[in-house]
XYZ file of C-alpha atoms in Angstrom:
103
model
C -12.772 -29.539 68.654
C -8.979 -29.586 68.496
C -8.744 -32.245 71.182
C -11.375 -34.372 69.464
C -9.619 -34.089 66.111
C -6.255 -35.030 67.587
C -7.691 -38.018 69.439
C -9.549 -39.067 66.286
C -6.339 -38.861 64.278
C -4.499 -41.039 66.791
C -7.278 -43.638 66.645
C -7.389 -43.655 62.829
C -3.597 -43.970 62.564
C -3.450 -46.800 65.092
C -6.264 -48.693 63.344
C -4.668 -48.167 59.922
C -1.317 -49.334 61.309
C -2.940 -52.438 62.762
C -4.660 -53.220 59.462
C -1.374 -52.693 57.622
C 0.332 -55.174 59.951
C -2.321 -57.832 59.404
C -3.324 -57.314 55.765
C -0.768 -55.061 54.086
C -1.168 -56.513 50.598
C -4.941 -56.025 50.570
C -4.598 -52.490 51.972
C -1.919 -51.631 49.395
C -4.015 -52.964 46.530
C -7.185 -51.171 47.666
C -5.387 -47.859 48.209
C -3.746 -47.938 44.801
C -6.925 -49.019 42.986
C -8.722 -46.031 44.511
C -6.092 -43.376 43.807
C -4.075 -44.535 40.767
C -4.885 -45.775 37.251
C -4.905 -49.558 36.858
C -1.495 -51.157 36.442
C 0.464 -47.957 37.045
C 1.612 -49.130 40.464
C 2.916 -52.582 39.599
C 6.674 -52.450 39.263
C 9.123 -55.133 38.228
C 12.066 -54.928 40.659
C 14.470 -56.237 38.027
C 13.759 -53.415 35.555
C 12.146 -50.491 37.391
C 14.548 -47.888 38.760
C 12.053 -46.617 41.340
C 11.989 -49.982 43.078
C 15.747 -50.356 42.776
C 16.426 -46.922 44.282
C 13.723 -47.162 46.936
C 13.192 -50.807 47.913
C 10.292 -52.093 49.997
C 12.195 -51.710 53.259
C 12.685 -47.975 52.613
C 8.920 -47.459 52.181
C 8.171 -49.649 55.168
C 10.517 -47.757 57.486
C 9.371 -44.385 56.142
C 5.710 -45.261 56.719
C 6.474 -46.404 60.271
C 8.433 -43.222 61.010
C 5.710 -40.953 59.591
C 3.064 -42.877 61.541
C 4.954 -42.698 64.838
C 5.724 -38.990 64.448
C 2.104 -38.250 63.471
C 0.735 -40.144 66.478
C 3.207 -38.403 68.797
C 2.338 -34.927 67.482
C -1.405 -35.621 67.632
C -1.051 -36.928 71.195
C 0.830 -33.785 72.252
C -1.824 -31.597 70.602
C -4.566 -33.542 72.419
C -2.785 -33.144 75.763
C -2.231 -29.400 75.271
C -5.858 -28.928 74.187
C -7.039 -30.912 77.202
C -4.976 -28.758 79.578
C -6.237 -25.540 77.992
C -9.793 -26.827 78.230
C -9.278 -27.659 81.915
C -7.767 -24.211 82.566
C -10.690 -22.550 80.805
C -13.173 -24.586 82.839
C -11.398 -23.598 86.059
C -11.303 -19.940 85.048
C -14.998 -19.971 84.105
C -15.969 -21.620 87.391
C -13.914 -19.096 89.379
C -15.480 -16.020 87.730
C -17.813 -14.036 89.933
C -21.413 -14.256 88.878
C -24.176 -11.692 88.857
C -27.162 -12.950 90.858
C -25.940 -16.542 90.580
C -26.120 -16.571 86.769
C -23.167 -17.695 84.671
C -22.310 -15.837 81.453
């Protein structure tokens, strides 16, 4: 289950990253319409301090960094889970059986 979840997370993050590269504006609009009240996420860069303090490039680089770190961690978790699964399979196969029956 852990391996499957980690691999699934990697796939979802890579697909979301690909969609963000191709259609960022549509993804941004859809995300904010789903999770925020209408109009609360449109900021005028000439008057809004949030946009002045944290410009688009900051959010872009932060999203890339979080995505890369998340994919790396999920990949490591998947590899560790895969190794543990392989070790468990080897240990189960090596166990002595009673009358040829496996537990």
